XYZ file of C-alpha atoms in Angstrom:
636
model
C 23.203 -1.732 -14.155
C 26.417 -3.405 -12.829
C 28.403 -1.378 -15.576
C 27.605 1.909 -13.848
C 30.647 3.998 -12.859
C 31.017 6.588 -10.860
C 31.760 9.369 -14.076
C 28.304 8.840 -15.418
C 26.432 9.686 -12.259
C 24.844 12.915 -13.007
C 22.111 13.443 -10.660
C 21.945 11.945 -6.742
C 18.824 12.247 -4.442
C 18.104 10.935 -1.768
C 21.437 10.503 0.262
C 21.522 8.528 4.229
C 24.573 7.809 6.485
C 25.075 5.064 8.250
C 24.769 5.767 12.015
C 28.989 5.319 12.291
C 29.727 7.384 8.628
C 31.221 4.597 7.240
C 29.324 4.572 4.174
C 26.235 6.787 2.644
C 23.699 5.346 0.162
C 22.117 7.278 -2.447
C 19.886 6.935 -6.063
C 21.946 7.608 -8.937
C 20.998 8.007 -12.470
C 23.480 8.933 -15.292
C 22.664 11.346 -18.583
C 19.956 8.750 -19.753
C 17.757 8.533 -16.792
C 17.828 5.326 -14.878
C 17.983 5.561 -11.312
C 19.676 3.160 -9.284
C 21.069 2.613 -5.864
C 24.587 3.697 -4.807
C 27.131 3.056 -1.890
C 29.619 5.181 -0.916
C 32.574 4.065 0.905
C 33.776 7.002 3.600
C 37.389 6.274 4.585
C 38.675 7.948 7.952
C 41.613 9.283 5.000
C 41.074 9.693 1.547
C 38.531 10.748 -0.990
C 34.352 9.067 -0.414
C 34.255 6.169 -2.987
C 30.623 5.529 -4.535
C 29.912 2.046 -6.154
C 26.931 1.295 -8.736
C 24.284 -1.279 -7.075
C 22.979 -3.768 -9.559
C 19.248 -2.279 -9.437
C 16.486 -0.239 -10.988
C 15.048 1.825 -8.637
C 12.026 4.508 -8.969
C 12.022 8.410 -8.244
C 10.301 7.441 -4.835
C 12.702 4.653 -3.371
C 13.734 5.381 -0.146
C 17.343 3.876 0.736
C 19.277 3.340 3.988
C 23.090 3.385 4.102
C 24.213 0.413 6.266
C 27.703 0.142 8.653
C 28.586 -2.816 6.522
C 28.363 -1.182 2.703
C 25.098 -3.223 2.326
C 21.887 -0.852 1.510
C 18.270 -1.239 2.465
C 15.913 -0.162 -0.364
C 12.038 0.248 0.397
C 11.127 0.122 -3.119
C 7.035 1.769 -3.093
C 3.656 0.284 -6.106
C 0.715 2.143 -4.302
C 0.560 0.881 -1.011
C 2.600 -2.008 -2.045
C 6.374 -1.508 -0.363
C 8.826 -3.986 -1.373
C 12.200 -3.935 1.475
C 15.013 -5.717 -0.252
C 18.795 -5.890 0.744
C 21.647 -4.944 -1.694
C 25.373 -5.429 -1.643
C 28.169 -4.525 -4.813
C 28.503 -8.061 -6.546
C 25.549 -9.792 -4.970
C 22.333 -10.518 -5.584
C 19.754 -8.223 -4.264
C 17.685 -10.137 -1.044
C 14.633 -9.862 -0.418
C 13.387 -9.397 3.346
C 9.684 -8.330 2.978
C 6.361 -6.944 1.397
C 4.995 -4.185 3.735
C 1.269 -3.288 2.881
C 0.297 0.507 4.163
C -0.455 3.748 2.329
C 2.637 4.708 3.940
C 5.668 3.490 5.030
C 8.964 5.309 6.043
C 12.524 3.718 7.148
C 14.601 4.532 9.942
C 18.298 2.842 10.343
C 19.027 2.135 13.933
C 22.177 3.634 15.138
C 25.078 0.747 16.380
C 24.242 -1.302 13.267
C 23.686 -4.462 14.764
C 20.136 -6.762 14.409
C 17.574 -5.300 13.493
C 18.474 -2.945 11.031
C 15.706 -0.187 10.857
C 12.577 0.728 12.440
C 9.458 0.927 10.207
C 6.930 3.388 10.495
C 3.423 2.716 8.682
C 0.658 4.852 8.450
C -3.327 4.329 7.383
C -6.267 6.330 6.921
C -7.403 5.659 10.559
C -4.779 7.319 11.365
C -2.768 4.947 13.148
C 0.899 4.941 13.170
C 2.863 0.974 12.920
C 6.115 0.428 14.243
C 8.175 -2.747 13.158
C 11.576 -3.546 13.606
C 12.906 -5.114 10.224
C 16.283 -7.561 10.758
C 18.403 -8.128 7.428
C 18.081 -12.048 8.187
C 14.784 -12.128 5.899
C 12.354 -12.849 9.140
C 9.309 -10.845 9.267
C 9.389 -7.300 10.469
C 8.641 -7.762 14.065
C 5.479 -5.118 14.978
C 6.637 -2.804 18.370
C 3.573 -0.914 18.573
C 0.198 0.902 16.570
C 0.417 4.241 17.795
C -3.153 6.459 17.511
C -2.167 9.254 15.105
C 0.536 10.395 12.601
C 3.905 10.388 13.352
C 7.058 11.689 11.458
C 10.140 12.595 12.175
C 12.519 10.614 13.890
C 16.051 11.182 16.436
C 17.505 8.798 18.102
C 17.843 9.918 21.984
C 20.347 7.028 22.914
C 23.555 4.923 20.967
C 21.750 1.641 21.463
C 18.627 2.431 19.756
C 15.626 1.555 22.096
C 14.471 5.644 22.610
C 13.267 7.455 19.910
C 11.908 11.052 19.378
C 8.980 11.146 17.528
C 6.867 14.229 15.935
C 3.103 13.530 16.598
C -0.168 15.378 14.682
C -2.929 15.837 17.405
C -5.815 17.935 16.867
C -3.196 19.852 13.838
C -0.475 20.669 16.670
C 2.583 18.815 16.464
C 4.386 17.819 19.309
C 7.264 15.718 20.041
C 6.624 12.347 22.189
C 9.385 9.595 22.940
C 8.829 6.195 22.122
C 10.550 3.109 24.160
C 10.801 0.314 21.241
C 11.307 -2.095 24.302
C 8.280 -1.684 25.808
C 5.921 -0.135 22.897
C 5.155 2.677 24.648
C 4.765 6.256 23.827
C 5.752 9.633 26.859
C 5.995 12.976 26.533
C 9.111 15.015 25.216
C 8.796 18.511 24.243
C 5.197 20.377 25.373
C 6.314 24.578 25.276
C 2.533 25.451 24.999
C -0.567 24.321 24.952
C -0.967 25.267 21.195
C 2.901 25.500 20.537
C 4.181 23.243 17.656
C 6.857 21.895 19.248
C 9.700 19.461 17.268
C 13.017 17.615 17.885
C 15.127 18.169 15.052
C 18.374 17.564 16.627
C 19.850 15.465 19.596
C 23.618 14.331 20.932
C 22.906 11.448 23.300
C 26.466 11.778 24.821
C 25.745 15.268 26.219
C 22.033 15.657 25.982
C 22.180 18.900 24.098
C 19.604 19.111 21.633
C 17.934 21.414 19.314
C 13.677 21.891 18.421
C 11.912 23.889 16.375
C 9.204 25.710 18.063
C 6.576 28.195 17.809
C 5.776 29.216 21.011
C 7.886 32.054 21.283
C 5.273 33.260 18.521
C 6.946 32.597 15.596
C 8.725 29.553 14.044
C 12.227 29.404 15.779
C 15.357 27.283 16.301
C 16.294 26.649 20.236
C 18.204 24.762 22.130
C 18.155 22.813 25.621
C 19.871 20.073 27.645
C 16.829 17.679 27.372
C 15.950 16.624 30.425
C 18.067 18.940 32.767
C 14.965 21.277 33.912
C 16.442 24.387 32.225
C 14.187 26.238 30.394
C 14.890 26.422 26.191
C 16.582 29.133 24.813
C 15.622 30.843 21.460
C 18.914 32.469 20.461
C 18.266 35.746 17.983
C 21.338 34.552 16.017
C 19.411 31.535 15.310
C 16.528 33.981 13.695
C 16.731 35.052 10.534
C 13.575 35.771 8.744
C 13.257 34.695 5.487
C 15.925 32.173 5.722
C 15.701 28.675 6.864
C 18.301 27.353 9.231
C 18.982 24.123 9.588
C 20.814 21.747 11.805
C 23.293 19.582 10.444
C 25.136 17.899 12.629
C 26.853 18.748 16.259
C 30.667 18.517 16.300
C 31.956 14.765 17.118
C 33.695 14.053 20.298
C 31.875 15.967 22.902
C 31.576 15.124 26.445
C 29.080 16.064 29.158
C 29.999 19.746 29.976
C 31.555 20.804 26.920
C 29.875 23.165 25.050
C 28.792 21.343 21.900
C 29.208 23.554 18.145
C 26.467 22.573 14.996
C 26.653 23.533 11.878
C 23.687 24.662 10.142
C 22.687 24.769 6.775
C 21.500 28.679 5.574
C 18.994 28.353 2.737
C 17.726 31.649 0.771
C 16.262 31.769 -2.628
C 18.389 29.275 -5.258
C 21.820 28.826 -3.032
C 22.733 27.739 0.325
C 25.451 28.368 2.912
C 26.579 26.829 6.400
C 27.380 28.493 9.330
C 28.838 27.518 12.599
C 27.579 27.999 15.963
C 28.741 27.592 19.897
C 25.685 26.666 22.229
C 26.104 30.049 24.098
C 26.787 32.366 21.946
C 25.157 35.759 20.601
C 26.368 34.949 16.849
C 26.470 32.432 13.744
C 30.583 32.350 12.069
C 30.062 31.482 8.247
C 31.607 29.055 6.705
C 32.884 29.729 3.441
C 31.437 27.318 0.781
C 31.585 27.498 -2.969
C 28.180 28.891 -4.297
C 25.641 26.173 -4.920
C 23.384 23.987 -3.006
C 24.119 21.758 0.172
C 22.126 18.552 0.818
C 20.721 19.667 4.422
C 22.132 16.321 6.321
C 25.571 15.122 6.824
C 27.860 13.001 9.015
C 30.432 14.517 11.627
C 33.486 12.709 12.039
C 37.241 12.969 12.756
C 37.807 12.565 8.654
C 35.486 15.751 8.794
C 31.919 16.599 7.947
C 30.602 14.960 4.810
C 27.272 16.667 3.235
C 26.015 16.170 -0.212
C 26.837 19.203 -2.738
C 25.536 20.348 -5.991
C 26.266 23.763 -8.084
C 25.227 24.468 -12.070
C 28.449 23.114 -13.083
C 29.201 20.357 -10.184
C 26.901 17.442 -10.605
C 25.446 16.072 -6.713
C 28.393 14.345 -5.168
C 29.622 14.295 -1.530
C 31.660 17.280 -0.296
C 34.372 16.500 2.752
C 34.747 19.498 4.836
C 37.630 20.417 7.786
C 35.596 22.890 9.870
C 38.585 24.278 11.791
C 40.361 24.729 8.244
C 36.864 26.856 6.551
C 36.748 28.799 10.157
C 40.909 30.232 9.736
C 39.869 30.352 5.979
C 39.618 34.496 5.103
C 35.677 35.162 4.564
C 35.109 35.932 0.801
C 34.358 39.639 0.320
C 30.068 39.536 -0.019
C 28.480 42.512 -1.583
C 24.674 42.616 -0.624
C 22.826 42.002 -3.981
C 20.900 44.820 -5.833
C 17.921 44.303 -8.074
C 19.096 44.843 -11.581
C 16.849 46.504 -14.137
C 17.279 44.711 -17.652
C 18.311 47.700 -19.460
C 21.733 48.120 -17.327
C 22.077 44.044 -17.461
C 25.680 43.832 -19.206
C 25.173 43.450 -23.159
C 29.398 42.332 -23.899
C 31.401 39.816 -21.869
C 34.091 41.488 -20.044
C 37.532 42.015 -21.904
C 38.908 39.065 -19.876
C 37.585 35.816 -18.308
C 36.101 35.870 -14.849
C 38.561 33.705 -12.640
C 36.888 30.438 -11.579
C 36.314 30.808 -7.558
C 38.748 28.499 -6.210
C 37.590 25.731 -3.556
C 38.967 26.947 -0.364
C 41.029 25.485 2.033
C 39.466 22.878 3.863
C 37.055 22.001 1.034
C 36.654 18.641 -0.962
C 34.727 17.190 -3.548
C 34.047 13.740 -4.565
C 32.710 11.627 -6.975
C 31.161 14.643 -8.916
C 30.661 13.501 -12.596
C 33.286 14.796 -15.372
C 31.531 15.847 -19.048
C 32.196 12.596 -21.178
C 32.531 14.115 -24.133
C 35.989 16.079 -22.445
C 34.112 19.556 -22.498
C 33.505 21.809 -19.203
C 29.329 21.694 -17.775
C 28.536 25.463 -18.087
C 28.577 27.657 -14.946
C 25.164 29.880 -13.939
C 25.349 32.817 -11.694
C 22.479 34.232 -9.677
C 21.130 37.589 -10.465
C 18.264 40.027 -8.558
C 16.483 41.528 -11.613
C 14.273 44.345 -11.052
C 10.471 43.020 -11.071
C 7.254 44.708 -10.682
C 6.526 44.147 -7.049
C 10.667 43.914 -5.767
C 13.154 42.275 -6.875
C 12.788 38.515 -8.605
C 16.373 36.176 -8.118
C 16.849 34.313 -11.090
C 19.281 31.642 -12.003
C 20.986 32.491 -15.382
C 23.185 30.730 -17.765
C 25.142 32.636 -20.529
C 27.662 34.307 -18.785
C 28.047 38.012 -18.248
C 26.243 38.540 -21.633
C 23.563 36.585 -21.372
C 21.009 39.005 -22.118
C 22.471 39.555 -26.119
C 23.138 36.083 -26.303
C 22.014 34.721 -29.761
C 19.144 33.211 -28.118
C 17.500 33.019 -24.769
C 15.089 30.934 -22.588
C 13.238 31.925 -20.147
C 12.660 28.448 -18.111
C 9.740 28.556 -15.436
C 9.805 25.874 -12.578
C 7.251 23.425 -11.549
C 5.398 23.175 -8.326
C 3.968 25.954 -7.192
C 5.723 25.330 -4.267
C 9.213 24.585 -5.691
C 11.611 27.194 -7.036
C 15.075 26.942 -9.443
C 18.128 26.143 -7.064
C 21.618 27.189 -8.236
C 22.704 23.033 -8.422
C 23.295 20.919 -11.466
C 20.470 20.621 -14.047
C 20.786 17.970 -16.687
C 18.187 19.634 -19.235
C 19.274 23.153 -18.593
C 22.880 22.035 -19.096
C 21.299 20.094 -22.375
C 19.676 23.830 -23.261
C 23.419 25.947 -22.721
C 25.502 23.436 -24.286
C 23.146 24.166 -27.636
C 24.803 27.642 -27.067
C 21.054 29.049 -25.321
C 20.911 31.669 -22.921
C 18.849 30.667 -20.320
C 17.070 32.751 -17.489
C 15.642 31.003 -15.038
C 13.436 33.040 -12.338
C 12.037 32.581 -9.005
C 8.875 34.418 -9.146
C 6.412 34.971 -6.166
C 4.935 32.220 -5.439
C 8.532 30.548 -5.483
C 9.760 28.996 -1.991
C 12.924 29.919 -0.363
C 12.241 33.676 0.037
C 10.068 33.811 3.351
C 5.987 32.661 4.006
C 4.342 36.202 2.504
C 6.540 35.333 -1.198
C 5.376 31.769 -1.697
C 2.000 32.841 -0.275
C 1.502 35.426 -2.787
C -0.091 32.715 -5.083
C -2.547 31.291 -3.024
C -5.758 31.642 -4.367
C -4.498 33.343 -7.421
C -2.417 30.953 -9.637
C -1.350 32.568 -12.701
C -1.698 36.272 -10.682
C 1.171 37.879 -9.413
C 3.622 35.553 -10.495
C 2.317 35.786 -14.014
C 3.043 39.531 -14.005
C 6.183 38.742 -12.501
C 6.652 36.702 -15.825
C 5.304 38.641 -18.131
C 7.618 41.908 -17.126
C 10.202 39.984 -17.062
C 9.473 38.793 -20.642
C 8.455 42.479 -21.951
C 11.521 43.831 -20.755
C 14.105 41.241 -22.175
C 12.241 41.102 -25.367
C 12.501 44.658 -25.481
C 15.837 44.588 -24.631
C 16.442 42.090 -27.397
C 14.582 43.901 -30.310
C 16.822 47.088 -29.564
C 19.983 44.911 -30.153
C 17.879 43.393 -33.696
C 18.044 39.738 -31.994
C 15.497 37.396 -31.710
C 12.462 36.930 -29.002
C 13.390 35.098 -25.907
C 12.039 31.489 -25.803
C 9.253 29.648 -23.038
C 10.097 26.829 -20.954
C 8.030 25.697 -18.264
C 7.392 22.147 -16.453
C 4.136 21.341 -15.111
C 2.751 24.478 -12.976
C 5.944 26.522 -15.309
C 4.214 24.800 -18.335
C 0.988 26.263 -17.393
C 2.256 29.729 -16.662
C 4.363 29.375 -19.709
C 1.275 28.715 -21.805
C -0.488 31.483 -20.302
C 2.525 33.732 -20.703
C 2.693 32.822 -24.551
C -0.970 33.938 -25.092
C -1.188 37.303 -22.843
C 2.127 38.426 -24.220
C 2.332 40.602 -27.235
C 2.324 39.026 -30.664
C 6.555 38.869 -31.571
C 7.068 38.894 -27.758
C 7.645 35.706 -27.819
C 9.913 33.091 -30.533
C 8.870 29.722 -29.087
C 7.355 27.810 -26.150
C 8.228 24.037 -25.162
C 6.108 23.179 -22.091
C 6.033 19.582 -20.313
C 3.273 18.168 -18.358
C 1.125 21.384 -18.487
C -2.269 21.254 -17.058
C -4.673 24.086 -18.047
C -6.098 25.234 -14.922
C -6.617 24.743 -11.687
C -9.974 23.452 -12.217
C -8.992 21.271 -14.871
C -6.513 20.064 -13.070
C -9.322 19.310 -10.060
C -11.502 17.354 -12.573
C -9.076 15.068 -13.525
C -6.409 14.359 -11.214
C -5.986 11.785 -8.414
C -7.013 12.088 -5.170
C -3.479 13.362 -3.417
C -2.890 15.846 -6.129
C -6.364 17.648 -6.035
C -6.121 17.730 -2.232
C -2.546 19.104 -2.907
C -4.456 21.585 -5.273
C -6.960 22.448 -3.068
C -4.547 22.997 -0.443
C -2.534 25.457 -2.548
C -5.230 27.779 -3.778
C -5.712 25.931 -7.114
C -9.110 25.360 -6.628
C -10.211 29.389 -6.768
C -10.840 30.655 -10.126
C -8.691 34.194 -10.536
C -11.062 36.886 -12.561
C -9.213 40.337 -13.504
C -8.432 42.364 -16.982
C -6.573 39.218 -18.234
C -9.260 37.309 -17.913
C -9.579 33.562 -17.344
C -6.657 31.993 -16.479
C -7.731 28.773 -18.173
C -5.147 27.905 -21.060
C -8.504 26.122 -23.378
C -10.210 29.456 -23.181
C -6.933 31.582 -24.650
C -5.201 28.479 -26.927
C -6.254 30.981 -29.922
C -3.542 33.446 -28.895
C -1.499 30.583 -29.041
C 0.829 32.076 -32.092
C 4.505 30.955 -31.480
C 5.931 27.848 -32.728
C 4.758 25.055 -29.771
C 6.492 22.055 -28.441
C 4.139 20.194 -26.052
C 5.977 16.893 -24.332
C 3.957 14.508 -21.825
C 4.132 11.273 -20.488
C 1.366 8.770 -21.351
C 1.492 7.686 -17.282
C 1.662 10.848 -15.885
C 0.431 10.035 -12.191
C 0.354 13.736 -11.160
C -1.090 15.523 -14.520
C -2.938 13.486 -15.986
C -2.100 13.044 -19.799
C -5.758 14.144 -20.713
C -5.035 17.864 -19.849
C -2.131 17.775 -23.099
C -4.659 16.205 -25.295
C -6.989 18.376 -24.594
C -4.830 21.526 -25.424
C -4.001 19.285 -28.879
C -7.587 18.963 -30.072
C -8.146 22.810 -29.479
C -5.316 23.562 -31.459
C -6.504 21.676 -34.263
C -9.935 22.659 -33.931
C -8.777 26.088 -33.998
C -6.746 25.522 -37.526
C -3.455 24.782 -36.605
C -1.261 22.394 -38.221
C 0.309 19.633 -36.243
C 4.042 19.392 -37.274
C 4.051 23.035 -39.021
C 2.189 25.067 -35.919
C 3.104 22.716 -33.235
C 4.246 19.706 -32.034
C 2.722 17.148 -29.624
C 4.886 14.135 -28.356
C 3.775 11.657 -25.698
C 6.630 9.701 -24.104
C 5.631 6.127 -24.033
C 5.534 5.090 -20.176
C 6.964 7.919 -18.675
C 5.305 9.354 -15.828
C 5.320 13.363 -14.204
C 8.725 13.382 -13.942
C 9.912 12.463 -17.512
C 13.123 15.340 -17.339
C 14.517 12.904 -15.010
C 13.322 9.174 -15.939
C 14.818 6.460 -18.287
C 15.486 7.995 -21.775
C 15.373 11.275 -20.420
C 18.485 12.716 -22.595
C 16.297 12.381 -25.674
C 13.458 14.693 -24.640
C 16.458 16.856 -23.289
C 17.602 16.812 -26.635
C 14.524 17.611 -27.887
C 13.457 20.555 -25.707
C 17.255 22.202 -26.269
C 17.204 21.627 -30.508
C 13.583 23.238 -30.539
C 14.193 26.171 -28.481
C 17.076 26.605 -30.272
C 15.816 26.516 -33.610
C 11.902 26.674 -33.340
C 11.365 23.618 -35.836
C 8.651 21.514 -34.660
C 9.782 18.256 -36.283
């Protein structure tokens, strides 16, 4: 892993700052899979610098970025964590084994011994706090706290008070905990059944920021903690079906200034950031190229630095001069309009669209050029007409995407997850191959407002399955009239099963070819077989009701005979979320049913990859895989 260079980082999760912005840390992995830990050098001047840790880290590492470069990894087997210490050219150190079936890291603003505050929870519940040095002694235990607790603001520069969200009776309220003495008081009570959070504090002024719902919906507000004014709940600050949230206040305030925070805008697949003055009536916009923003950053004199993705900018770390975006002209913003399929644009436009420009005040680094010399491929986001409003999609292909030679339509995992308009190593894989691909965000999908994602609950494969399947009758329509072929299935996990179901309720020539990865078969299936968390996670999201209408089951066994398309079925042999049993199953019902493995289908299991196998060592294979089927429908 010391080889790694910056050009060959294609994905980054995960990204922390150290409390001074010196340096962030991140995972990394490059086209193959392969995550490891990164350090990113943030000069007052001058472009961020990342630098490859020698490490192999897992999806589910957690990483804090240090003052000193140095990054602490809490490296999670079960309820085995493993804290170790790494620094470029160094051995990694270890500094201790934590066992908990939880365990979360907090760096400690100032930087100096100890390093980060551990919180630990059990099935008691009981919360642990430790204070973990980098000078390999054991974490040093602060307090057991009855309850859960999450989140986490610092209220002071040298580390001893910290805001704390606490579950009691299913409220949440915010409590402040003095690491000197071990003791827990109360912070933020609106109402007696109000959920009530800190999500953002400046200790030199004492301005801060909760989320509440006491004003009877979930709101942003603001007070001066502990001045004995009541919290306001400014209307700017509400904006249903959008999430706000608080980035960062502007550096350099003092006590009677009024402090400005940026907040990050998030609705359906992109993101935006506005501005706003403690004070006043309205949000300023900042103008941002289109894509996705990280939702936490570092304020600074060199600016304000905030992880940034888009279709054809892999994740890297954007630098942004907020007094340069604010005298920046506002891009002219048309308010979208759901487009039916038939007026979608069949040519490309006489002449090339002209790449948005970054504007002024706008910087990105360390985001990954194509090795091979080409250009990633740009996606736009479109509002197609569906059958209950309008369904945002994300779509590669350019203006003529819809007559392209062929098409996918790709269907995201979850439930609760949705397509974002950021980089995607296998749908990049899928439009280099010269495919079309349409990506939607049908109900159930999150980003669009509570009463969209809950349109699924209790009814999986219901309304977002006719969501699907219009969508797929009127681009196959579409399609036939211009004598191309069928569009194409992709779906991962929950997408896989919806794409399954989607391939056998559509008409027969509706659809060319399915690929599907991880699919389970139904919710109850799924219930039979899975691990505890994920059939509590089921349970919690409706899976667990069986859905009864003029389709019929929605149970992918009971319909694998109208299973007629070409088939690709992918799964990883340690699948920890679905288990591998639910792909096997759908393989021995094929060939019960008289289908030919390697002419009718095709069933690979990835040797010791888990759920997320898009994303995990030797990933660009099975991205290779997925984009040469759908492409040409050839099973082998």
């Amino acid at each position: 892993m010391s080889t790694q260079t910056v050009h060959l980082a294609l994905r980054r999760l995960g990204f922390t700052f150290a409390g001074d912005g010196s340096h962030a840390a991140c995972l990394a992995a490059g086209a193959d899979g392969g995550w490891y830990a990164e350090s990113w050098r943030l000069p007052a001047d001058g472009p961020a610098e990342p630098v490859a840790l020698p490490s192999e880290e897992g999806l589910r590492a957690q990483l804090l970025a240090l003052p000193d470069g140095r990054v602490l990894v809490c490296r999670h087997d079960g309820d085995r964590h493993a804290l170790v210490l790494l620094a470029a050219g160094e051995p990694e150190v270890p500094l201790a084994t934590v066992r908990m079936p939880g365990l979360r890291m907090l760096a400690l603003p100032g930087g100096a011994a100890p390093v980060a505050v551990l919180l630990g929870t059990d099935t008691r519940p009981v919360t642990t706090v430790w204070l973990l040095a980098a000078d390999g002694s054991a974490p040093r235990e602060v307090a057991q706290l009855p309850g859960l607790h999450g989140g986490g603001v610092w209220l002071d520069a040298a580390g001893r008070l910290l805001a704390l969200d606490r579950v009691v009776g299913g409220m949440v309220k915010t409590v402040v905990l003095d690491l000197e003495l071990g003791t827990t008081t109360p912070l933020l009570e609106l109402g007696e059944s109000s959920n009530d959070r800190l999500v953002l504090f400046d200790p030199a002024t004492g301005f801060g920021m909760l989320r509440s719902d006491a004003p009877g919906v979930d709101r942003l507000g603001w007070a001066l903690i502990g001045g004995g004014e009541p919290v306001r709940f400014p209307d700017c600050l509400h904006q249903p079906g959008r999430l706000l949230r608080p980035v960062a206040v502007a550096p350099g305030l003092v006590p009677g200034a009024e402090p400005q925070v940026v907040l990050q805008v998030d609705h359906g697949a992109a993101s935006t950031l506005v501005l706003w003055r403690a004070g006043e009536k309205q949000v300023r916009p900042l103008p941002v190229p289109p894509g996705r923003l990280g939702a936490v950053g570092h304020w600074s004199a060199a600016g304000l630095r905030m992880p940034y993705s888009a279709p054809d900018r892999p994740a890297a770390l954007a630098t942004l001069d907020v007094a340069a975006l604010l005298a920046a002209e506002p891009p002219a913003r048309q308010a979208p309009m759901a487009l039916p399929l038939a007026l979608a644009p069949l040519d490309a436009p006489p002449a090339e669209r002209v790449a948005a420009r970054a504007p002024a005040g706008w910087r990105l680094d360390g985001s990954a050029a194509p090795g091979d010399g080409g250009r990633w491929r740009s996606a736009q986001c479109l509002e197609l007409a569906g059958p209950a409003g309008p369904v945002e999609a994300v779509v590669y292909g350019g203006e003529s995407w819809l007559s392209a030679p062929h098409l996918v339509l790709a269907l995201h995992g979850g439930p609760a997850d949705a397509w974002r308009l950021e980089f995607d190593p296998a749908l990049q894989r899928m439009a280099a191959e010269g495919l079309a691909v349409l990506a939607p965000n049908q109900r159930g999908s999150t980003g669009y407002g509570p009463e969209y994602a809950m349109a699924i609950r209790g009814a999986w494969g219901g309304p977002d399955l006719e969501d699907v399947l219009a969508l797929l009758e009127g681009v196959a329509g579409q399609r036939a009239a211009l004598g191309l072929e069928p569009p194409a299935l992709f779906g991962v996990s929950y997408g896989a099963f919806l794409a399954l179901l989607a391939a056998a309720h559509a008409p027969v020539g509706a659809v060319s070819r399915c690929a599907v990865v991880a699919p389970f078969l139904s919710g109850g299936r799924l219930l039979a077989e899975a691990a505890a968390p994920v059939r509590a996670l089921t349970a919690r999201l409706g899976g667990d009701r069986e859905l009864e209408d003029a389709l019929g089951p929605r149970d992918v066994l009971r319909v694998a005979h109208r299973l007629h398309a070409p088939l690709l079925v992918v799964h990883g042999d340690r699948d920890e979320v679905v288990p591998v049993g639910q792909s096997r199953s759908l393989r021995h019902e094929l060939l019960r049913l008289g289908r030919v493995e390697g002419v009718d289908f095709r069933y690979v299991e990835a040797a010791g990859a888990g759920h997320e196998v898009l994303a995990e060592e030797g990933a660009a294979a099975v991205h290779e895989l997925l984009a040469g089927f759908l492409r040409t429908g050839r099973p082998t």
